[in-house]
Amino acid sequence: MPRILSFKYQCIIYVLFLVMNGYAQQPDRPNFIIILGDDISADALGCYESKNLGVTPNIDKLASEGLKFNNMFVTNAICAPTRAELYTGLQSYKNGCTGNRASTNANVKSVVYYMSNLGYRVALTGKKHYKPASVYPFRYIEGFTEAVKTRGPELAEDWQALADFINENDKKPFCLFICSVHAHAPWDAGNSDLVKMNELELPSHFVDNKVTRHFYREYMGEVNEFDRQVGETIDLIQELNLEENTVLMVLDENGAGMPLGKWTTYDWGVRSACIMKWPKKYDANFSTDAIAQYCDILPTMIDAAGGKVPEGLDGKSLMPIIDRTKKIHRDNAFFVYEESYKSRAVFDGRYKFIWNITWKEGFDLGFVTNAPKDHMRDRHYRFMLHSWLERAEIDKTAENKVNQYYRRPQFELYDLQKDPDELYNLAEKLEQKERMKFLRAELISWMRSQGDIEHLQMPIKS
């Protein structure tokens, strides 16, 4: 009898150990498929009020059937930092990846570690742009275009390889990242004929000329190509009968690689599309204005998988928003840009405060404007901006837009409810003095929590 009781106790202890560590079998744990775009501003998508309709039919339909986040943001609007935030649940100064050539800190854990420990198979195909491999030991599935410079009208896409990965083990759930190279420059793929040149609607801060219209139209063609890939992903889910227990997330990364998009803290760069299609049992078919950031995605996956979200992450689970027990997720979203100039920003749901730390040195992306035109010819945004400079010599409207682009003040404040394009700076308005003071204090508090103050090596008063 004692031996039998001892064995029972051992079983109980073992089961408790499994449950506490997230290993216990949970048949209803969802699979995850995350398809990630590249350099796409949210307003290029119809469901995010694009003025150029018909470019993203698959994404728009998905948004009408699923959950759409209206205030999802990246912290650092560049490719590598965006991906590091998504994969680690940590913002730039916590994970170490503050620029495109930077590495994530070696002691940081990524989605591969967290989801594998919960019994998931974790894989990635397409664009990587992360390092070191020890932090991101994804199972890499060959068959999708990895490098943005490998271009052409028909890029590699092996959807069967993804199906094989999904089908190889029906006992363990999976987490799959499909990382597209669309719509990263050069813009030379997709159907750009969807929008007529003379009917094309440009962002309001753009200089309107033939060169700009040509390349923006090509960019919209690339956005359409990403939308096609989303459609292929939806078809894959349906063909493999995964709809009952698979979460599909569509993210567009940081903003377009054009002036005041990527490489900035402006809304056109940091605001991201985020559409989720959850299984019916979650009843997640609505739109939310809750403020969220990419670091929240990983904790959400851990939570939905039955795991315990670890302490110390910058992100927090979105499940209370998804199951509608809460409507507010964050009070503020925070932003940083560090490579060519230094800028920090905070958004409270309506007002955006921007602090251009190196404003006296000028706002300039030297790799765009200073190098000869024949350098990096595949980066079409260079031709676009140079055409603005040429037009500014003979056109006053163009001159004003170019000057506004290059001459950013130390402080900026925008009411995004009334001024979503951030054209009218309210920072000098006397009635905004208290709001400026409060948002600046909120921003500095966040910077201290990130270790950013020490990084800047400059005295900052709260």
Short mmCIF file of C-alpha atoms in Angstrom, two decimals, residues 25-423:
data_model
loop_
_atom_site.label_atom_id
_atom_site.label_comp_id
_atom_site.label_asym_id
_atom_site.label_seq_id
_atom_site.Cartn_x
_atom_site.Cartn_y
_atom_site.Cartn_z
CA GLN A 25 -1.32 18.82 -22.98
CA GLN A 26 -4.01 21.30 -23.92
CA PRO A 27 -5.78 20.01 -27.03
CA ASP A 28 -7.50 23.36 -27.65
CA ARG A 29 -4.33 25.43 -27.65
CA PRO A 30 -4.43 27.48 -30.86
CA ASN A 31 -1.91 27.38 -33.65
CA PHE A 32 -0.47 30.72 -34.74
CA ILE A 33 0.30 31.98 -38.22
CA ILE A 34 1.75 35.48 -38.39
CA ILE A 35 2.26 37.01 -41.83
CA LEU A 36 4.47 40.07 -41.68
CA GLY A 37 4.76 42.70 -44.42
CA ASP A 38 7.79 44.90 -45.00
CA ASP A 39 7.77 48.72 -45.02
CA ILE A 40 4.02 49.21 -45.46
CA SER A 41 2.25 52.19 -43.92
CA ALA A 42 -1.14 51.25 -42.50
CA ASP A 43 -2.98 53.83 -44.62
CA ALA A 44 -2.07 51.86 -47.77
CA LEU A 45 -4.71 49.30 -46.75
CA GLY A 46 -8.36 49.82 -47.58
CA CYS A 47 -9.51 48.81 -44.11
CA TYR A 48 -7.29 51.57 -42.67
CA GLU A 49 -8.99 54.24 -44.79
CA SER A 50 -6.72 54.17 -47.81
CA LYS A 51 -7.88 56.60 -50.48
CA ASN A 52 -6.57 54.23 -53.17
CA LEU A 53 -9.23 51.55 -53.09
CA GLY A 54 -9.10 48.02 -54.48
CA VAL A 55 -5.45 47.37 -53.64
CA THR A 56 -5.92 45.11 -50.58
CA PRO A 57 -9.14 43.06 -51.04
CA ASN A 58 -7.97 40.04 -49.01
CA ILE A 59 -6.81 42.07 -46.02
CA ASP A 60 -9.94 44.23 -46.13
CA LYS A 61 -12.20 41.17 -46.12
CA LEU A 62 -10.23 39.64 -43.25
CA ALA A 63 -10.60 42.88 -41.27
CA SER A 64 -14.37 42.74 -41.74
CA GLU A 65 -14.43 39.20 -40.34
CA GLY A 66 -11.86 39.52 -37.56
CA LEU A 67 -10.31 41.86 -35.03
CA LYS A 68 -8.77 45.15 -36.22
CA PHE A 69 -6.48 47.22 -34.03
CA ASN A 70 -6.74 50.91 -34.88
CA ASN A 71 -3.90 51.98 -32.59
CA MET A 72 -1.16 49.36 -32.97
CA PHE A 73 2.38 50.76 -33.07
CA VAL A 74 6.00 49.74 -33.43
CA THR A 75 8.42 51.36 -31.01
CA ASN A 76 11.31 51.85 -33.44
CA ALA A 77 10.29 52.18 -37.10
CA ILE A 78 13.12 50.25 -38.75
CA CYS A 79 13.13 46.63 -39.92
CA ALA A 80 15.48 44.92 -37.44
CA PRO A 81 14.25 46.74 -34.29
CA THR A 82 10.63 46.13 -35.28
CA ARG A 83 11.26 42.40 -35.62
CA ALA A 84 13.27 42.26 -32.41
CA GLU A 85 10.38 43.88 -30.53
CA LEU A 86 7.87 41.48 -32.07
CA TYR A 87 9.93 38.37 -31.33
CA THR A 88 11.14 39.28 -27.80
CA GLY A 89 8.31 41.25 -26.22
CA LEU A 90 10.89 43.90 -25.33
CA GLN A 91 11.35 47.40 -26.71
CA SER A 92 14.58 48.56 -28.32
CA TYR A 93 16.76 49.51 -25.36
CA LYS A 94 15.65 46.48 -23.37
CA ASN A 95 16.36 43.94 -26.14
CA GLY A 96 19.46 45.75 -27.45
CA CYS A 97 18.46 46.10 -31.09
CA THR A 98 18.26 49.88 -31.60
CA GLY A 99 19.22 50.01 -35.29
CA ASN A 100 19.21 47.95 -38.47
CA ARG A 101 22.75 46.66 -37.93
CA ALA A 102 22.39 46.12 -34.20
CA SER A 103 22.17 42.74 -32.51
CA THR A 104 19.72 41.63 -29.87
CA ASN A 105 21.43 41.12 -26.50
CA ALA A 106 22.71 37.56 -26.15
CA ASN A 107 20.87 36.98 -22.86
CA VAL A 108 17.45 37.87 -24.29
CA LYS A 109 14.88 35.15 -24.93
CA SER A 110 12.73 35.14 -28.05
CA VAL A 111 9.42 33.69 -29.17
CA VAL A 112 11.26 30.50 -30.18
CA TYR A 113 12.23 29.84 -26.57
CA TYR A 114 8.88 30.77 -25.02
CA MET A 115 6.65 28.90 -27.45
CA SER A 116 8.91 25.84 -27.70
CA ASN A 117 8.76 25.51 -23.92
CA LEU A 118 4.98 25.44 -24.24
CA GLY A 119 5.21 22.51 -26.63
CA TYR A 120 4.97 24.43 -29.91
CA ARG A 121 6.86 23.89 -33.12
CA VAL A 122 8.21 27.31 -34.10
CA ALA A 123 9.28 28.13 -37.65
CA LEU A 124 9.92 31.09 -39.92
CA THR A 125 10.15 31.52 -43.67
CA GLY A 126 11.15 34.49 -45.81
CA LYS A 127 12.95 37.58 -44.55
CA LYS A 128 15.05 37.14 -41.40
CA HIS A 129 16.80 40.42 -40.47
CA TYR A 130 17.59 39.40 -36.92
CA LYS A 131 20.71 38.38 -35.03
CA PRO A 132 22.27 36.57 -33.29
CA ALA A 133 21.05 33.13 -34.30
CA SER A 134 21.44 31.94 -30.70
CA VAL A 135 18.61 34.27 -29.64
CA TYR A 136 16.49 33.41 -32.68
CA PRO A 137 16.91 29.66 -33.31
CA PHE A 138 13.89 29.48 -35.61
CA ARG A 139 13.42 26.38 -37.65
CA TYR A 140 13.92 28.05 -41.02
CA ILE A 141 11.76 26.85 -43.91
CA GLU A 142 13.37 27.42 -47.29
CA GLY A 143 11.27 28.44 -50.25
CA PHE A 144 10.40 32.11 -49.72
CA THR A 145 12.48 35.12 -50.73
CA GLU A 146 14.78 36.08 -47.88
CA ALA A 147 16.67 39.15 -49.15
CA VAL A 148 15.01 42.35 -50.37
CA LYS A 149 17.69 42.69 -53.06
CA THR A 150 16.65 39.38 -54.61
CA ARG A 151 13.93 40.85 -56.75
CA GLY A 152 11.98 40.33 -59.91
CA PRO A 153 8.41 39.87 -61.09
CA GLU A 154 8.24 36.33 -59.70
CA LEU A 155 9.81 35.79 -56.30
CA ALA A 156 10.20 32.40 -54.63
CA GLU A 157 7.15 31.10 -52.78
CA ASP A 158 6.94 27.43 -51.77
CA TRP A 159 3.55 27.11 -50.10
CA GLN A 160 3.82 23.32 -50.14
CA ALA A 161 6.83 23.55 -47.82
CA LEU A 162 4.65 25.39 -45.31
CA ALA A 163 1.91 22.78 -45.65
CA ASP A 164 4.47 20.02 -45.06
CA PHE A 165 5.68 21.72 -41.88
CA ILE A 166 2.13 22.11 -40.59
CA ASN A 167 1.19 18.50 -41.37
CA GLU A 168 4.31 16.77 -40.12
CA ASN A 169 3.11 16.50 -36.52
CA ASP A 170 -0.55 16.67 -35.57
CA LYS A 171 0.26 16.12 -31.88
CA LYS A 172 2.03 19.43 -31.32
CA PRO A 173 0.65 22.88 -32.14
CA PHE A 174 2.69 25.19 -34.31
CA CYS A 175 3.71 28.83 -34.54
CA LEU A 176 4.65 29.94 -38.06
CA PHE A 177 5.98 33.33 -39.20
CA ILE A 178 5.64 34.12 -42.91
CA CYS A 179 7.89 37.12 -43.48
CA SER A 180 7.37 38.87 -46.80
CA VAL A 181 9.76 41.25 -48.59
CA HIS A 182 6.82 43.31 -49.87
CA ALA A 183 6.61 46.33 -49.98
CA HIS A 184 10.30 47.01 -49.32
CA ALA A 185 12.09 48.96 -52.06
CA PRO A 186 12.78 48.45 -54.88
CA TRP A 187 9.13 48.56 -55.87
CA ASP A 188 9.15 46.24 -58.84
CA ALA A 189 6.62 43.51 -58.08
CA GLY A 190 2.85 43.24 -57.97
CA ASN A 191 0.09 44.85 -60.01
CA SER A 192 0.57 48.63 -60.13
CA ASP A 193 -2.20 49.01 -62.72
CA LEU A 194 -4.89 48.84 -60.03
CA VAL A 195 -4.70 52.60 -59.56
CA LYS A 196 -4.56 55.02 -62.49
CA MET A 197 -1.69 57.48 -62.39
CA ASN A 198 -3.89 60.57 -62.54
CA GLU A 199 -6.29 59.20 -59.91
CA LEU A 200 -3.61 58.22 -57.41
CA GLU A 201 -4.02 59.82 -53.97
CA LEU A 202 -0.68 60.79 -52.39
CA PRO A 203 0.10 61.40 -48.71
CA SER A 204 -0.45 65.07 -47.92
CA HIS A 205 3.22 65.76 -47.07
CA PHE A 206 4.41 64.54 -50.48
CA VAL A 207 5.57 66.78 -53.31
CA ASP A 208 3.26 65.92 -56.19
CA ASN A 209 5.23 65.33 -59.38
CA LYS A 210 5.61 62.66 -62.05
CA VAL A 211 8.48 60.86 -60.30
CA THR A 212 6.62 60.71 -56.98
CA ARG A 213 3.45 59.41 -58.62
CA HIS A 214 5.38 56.77 -60.54
CA PHE A 215 7.14 55.32 -57.52
CA TYR A 216 4.17 55.62 -55.15
CA ARG A 217 2.07 53.73 -57.69
CA GLU A 218 4.75 51.02 -57.89
CA TYR A 219 4.77 50.87 -54.10
CA MET A 220 1.00 50.31 -54.11
CA GLY A 221 1.60 47.44 -56.53
CA GLU A 222 3.93 45.89 -53.95
CA VAL A 223 1.27 46.38 -51.26
CA ASN A 224 -1.11 44.48 -53.54
CA GLU A 225 1.49 41.71 -53.79
CA PHE A 226 1.56 41.42 -49.99
CA ASP A 227 -2.24 41.29 -50.02
CA ARG A 228 -2.04 38.38 -52.48
CA GLN A 229 0.24 36.55 -50.04
CA VAL A 230 -2.30 37.12 -47.29
CA GLY A 231 -4.92 35.57 -49.58
CA GLU A 232 -2.64 32.58 -50.17
CA THR A 233 -2.23 32.19 -46.41
CA ILE A 234 -5.99 32.24 -45.89
CA ASP A 235 -6.37 29.59 -48.61
CA LEU A 236 -3.70 27.45 -46.91
CA ILE A 237 -5.56 27.60 -43.60
CA GLN A 238 -8.81 26.59 -45.29
CA GLU A 239 -7.29 23.81 -47.38
CA LEU A 240 -5.66 22.25 -44.32
CA ASN A 241 -8.85 22.61 -42.24
CA LEU A 242 -7.11 24.78 -39.65
CA GLU A 243 -9.83 27.38 -39.14
CA GLU A 244 -11.25 25.81 -35.98
CA ASN A 245 -8.06 26.26 -33.98
CA THR A 246 -5.67 28.64 -35.73
CA VAL A 247 -5.04 32.32 -35.06
CA LEU A 248 -4.04 34.34 -38.12
CA MET A 249 -2.30 37.67 -37.56
CA VAL A 250 -1.55 40.14 -40.35
CA LEU A 251 1.05 42.81 -39.56
CA ASP A 252 2.55 45.36 -41.95
CA GLU A 253 5.78 46.04 -40.01
CA ASN A 254 6.90 49.71 -39.86
CA GLY A 255 5.86 52.44 -42.27
CA ALA A 256 6.80 52.91 -45.91
CA GLY A 257 10.44 53.57 -46.75
CA MET A 258 9.66 57.11 -47.86
CA PRO A 259 10.03 60.59 -46.34
CA LEU A 260 8.45 60.87 -42.85
CA GLY A 261 7.63 57.15 -42.79
CA LYS A 262 10.22 54.56 -41.85
CA TRP A 263 13.23 56.01 -39.93
CA THR A 264 11.08 58.45 -37.94
CA THR A 265 8.83 58.74 -34.91
CA TYR A 266 6.04 60.22 -37.07
CA ASP A 267 2.70 58.48 -37.30
CA TRP A 268 3.21 57.41 -40.91
CA GLY A 269 6.23 55.41 -39.73
CA VAL A 270 5.23 53.97 -36.35
CA ARG A 271 1.52 53.22 -36.86
CA SER A 272 1.05 49.60 -37.91
CA ALA A 273 -1.83 47.63 -39.31
CA CYS A 274 -2.78 44.70 -37.10
CA ILE A 275 -5.60 42.35 -38.04
CA MET A 276 -6.27 39.11 -36.21
CA LYS A 277 -8.64 36.28 -37.12
CA TRP A 278 -9.31 34.16 -34.04
CA PRO A 279 -11.30 30.91 -34.02
CA LYS A 280 -15.05 31.31 -33.52
CA LYS A 281 -14.91 30.31 -29.87
CA TYR A 282 -13.13 33.58 -29.08
CA ASP A 283 -15.89 35.67 -30.69
CA ALA A 284 -13.29 38.28 -31.67
CA ASN A 285 -14.94 40.09 -34.56
CA PHE A 286 -14.74 43.81 -33.86
CA SER A 287 -12.54 46.89 -34.11
CA THR A 288 -10.70 48.37 -31.13
CA ASP A 289 -9.08 51.73 -30.40
CA ALA A 290 -7.02 50.27 -27.55
CA ILE A 291 -3.40 51.43 -27.71
CA ALA A 292 -1.02 48.52 -28.26
CA GLN A 293 2.56 47.96 -29.41
CA TYR A 294 4.41 45.11 -31.11
CA CYS A 295 5.90 43.99 -27.79
CA ASP A 296 2.35 42.96 -26.78
CA ILE A 297 2.06 40.28 -29.47
CA LEU A 298 4.36 37.69 -27.84
CA PRO A 299 2.72 37.90 -24.38
CA THR A 300 -0.65 37.48 -26.10
CA MET A 301 0.51 34.29 -27.77
CA ILE A 302 1.95 32.93 -24.51
CA ASP A 303 -1.29 33.73 -22.69
CA ALA A 304 -3.51 32.17 -25.38
CA ALA A 305 -1.31 29.06 -25.36
CA GLY A 306 -1.95 28.56 -21.65
CA GLY A 307 1.45 29.77 -20.47
CA LYS A 308 2.33 32.32 -17.83
CA VAL A 309 3.57 35.62 -19.24
CA PRO A 310 7.01 36.14 -17.69
CA GLU A 311 7.76 39.21 -15.63
CA GLY A 312 10.15 41.73 -17.11
CA LEU A 313 8.68 41.97 -20.61
CA ASP A 314 7.65 45.38 -21.90
CA GLY A 315 4.65 43.79 -23.57
CA LYS A 316 1.49 42.59 -21.89
CA SER A 317 -1.18 40.21 -23.11
CA LEU A 318 -3.94 41.56 -25.33
CA MET A 319 -6.30 38.75 -24.31
CA PRO A 320 -8.41 41.06 -22.08
CA ILE A 321 -9.03 43.18 -25.19
CA ILE A 322 -9.66 40.12 -27.36
CA ASP A 323 -12.18 38.57 -24.94
CA ARG A 324 -13.69 42.03 -24.33
CA THR A 325 -13.18 42.12 -20.58
CA LYS A 326 -11.26 45.39 -21.03
CA LYS A 327 -11.35 48.26 -23.51
CA ILE A 328 -8.14 50.05 -22.46
CA HIS A 329 -4.76 48.34 -22.79
CA ARG A 330 -2.15 51.10 -22.52
CA ASP A 331 -2.33 54.75 -21.53
CA ASN A 332 0.48 55.66 -23.94
CA ALA A 333 2.57 54.36 -26.81
CA PHE A 334 6.27 55.30 -26.90
CA PHE A 335 8.65 55.69 -29.81
CA VAL A 336 12.35 56.04 -30.48
CA TYR A 337 14.59 56.70 -33.45
CA GLU A 338 18.35 56.60 -33.05
CA GLU A 339 20.29 55.98 -36.25
CA SER A 340 20.64 59.19 -38.31
CA TYR A 341 19.34 61.59 -35.67
CA LYS A 342 17.82 61.18 -32.21
CA SER A 343 14.09 61.46 -31.61
CA ARG A 344 11.71 60.24 -28.91
CA ALA A 345 7.92 60.48 -28.82
CA VAL A 346 4.77 59.57 -26.89
CA PHE A 347 1.14 59.21 -28.01
CA ASP A 348 -1.75 59.26 -25.53
CA GLY A 349 -4.55 58.23 -27.86
CA ARG A 350 -5.09 61.71 -29.23
CA TYR A 351 -2.02 63.89 -28.79
CA LYS A 352 1.49 63.08 -29.99
CA PHE A 353 4.50 64.75 -28.35
CA ILE A 354 7.81 64.50 -30.21
CA TRP A 355 11.21 65.48 -28.83
CA ASN A 356 13.85 65.87 -31.52
CA ILE A 357 16.93 65.63 -29.34
CA THR A 358 19.46 66.47 -32.08
CA TRP A 359 17.27 69.11 -33.74
CA LYS A 360 20.14 71.62 -34.05
CA GLU A 361 22.05 69.18 -36.24
CA GLY A 362 19.16 68.99 -38.69
CA PHE A 363 16.74 66.29 -39.71
CA ASP A 364 18.44 64.34 -42.46
CA LEU A 365 18.79 60.76 -43.60
CA GLY A 366 22.22 61.04 -45.16
CA PHE A 367 22.02 57.65 -46.84
CA VAL A 368 19.01 58.98 -48.75
CA THR A 369 20.00 62.51 -49.69
CA ASN A 370 23.78 62.89 -49.59
CA ALA A 371 25.08 59.98 -51.65
CA PRO A 372 25.22 60.15 -55.47
CA LYS A 373 22.06 59.20 -57.30
CA ASP A 374 23.69 56.13 -58.78
CA HIS A 375 24.44 54.71 -55.31
CA MET A 376 21.93 52.09 -54.11
CA ARG A 377 19.87 52.50 -57.26
CA ASP A 378 17.50 49.81 -56.04
CA ARG A 379 16.29 52.12 -53.25
CA HIS A 380 13.70 54.05 -55.19
CA TYR A 381 12.93 56.47 -52.37
CA ARG A 382 16.22 58.18 -53.25
CA PHE A 383 14.89 59.17 -56.66
CA MET A 384 11.64 60.34 -55.11
CA LEU A 385 13.30 62.68 -52.61
CA HIS A 386 15.82 64.02 -55.13
CA SER A 387 12.91 64.91 -57.42
CA TRP A 388 11.45 66.92 -54.54
CA LEU A 389 14.68 68.86 -54.15
CA GLU A 390 14.74 69.68 -57.85
CA ARG A 391 11.09 70.74 -57.85
CA ALA A 392 11.65 72.92 -54.78
CA GLU A 393 14.01 75.13 -56.80
CA ILE A 394 11.15 76.31 -59.02
CA ASP A 395 7.98 75.62 -57.02
CA LYS A 396 7.09 77.41 -53.76
CA THR A 397 4.72 74.69 -52.51
CA ALA A 398 7.41 72.07 -53.03
CA GLU A 399 9.96 74.33 -51.35
CA ASN A 400 7.74 74.67 -48.27
CA LYS A 401 7.27 70.90 -48.03
CA VAL A 402 10.99 70.24 -48.42
CA ASN A 403 11.81 72.84 -45.77
CA GLN A 404 9.26 71.34 -43.43
CA TYR A 405 10.84 67.94 -44.00
CA TYR A 406 14.41 69.05 -43.25
CA ARG A 407 13.80 71.62 -40.52
CA ARG A 408 12.12 69.89 -37.61
CA PRO A 409 11.86 71.87 -34.35
CA GLN A 410 13.04 70.60 -30.98
CA PHE A 411 9.49 69.94 -29.76
CA GLU A 412 6.39 68.99 -31.70
CA LEU A 413 2.83 68.41 -30.55
CA TYR A 414 0.03 67.18 -32.79
CA ASP A 415 -3.66 66.55 -32.27
CA LEU A 416 -4.00 63.37 -34.33
CA GLN A 417 -7.77 63.46 -34.02
CA LYS A 418 -7.92 66.72 -35.96
CA ASP A 419 -4.55 66.50 -37.72
CA PRO A 420 -3.73 62.84 -38.50
CA ASP A 421 -1.02 63.86 -40.99
CA GLU A 422 0.88 65.84 -38.31
CA LEU A 423 1.01 69.07 -40.32
#
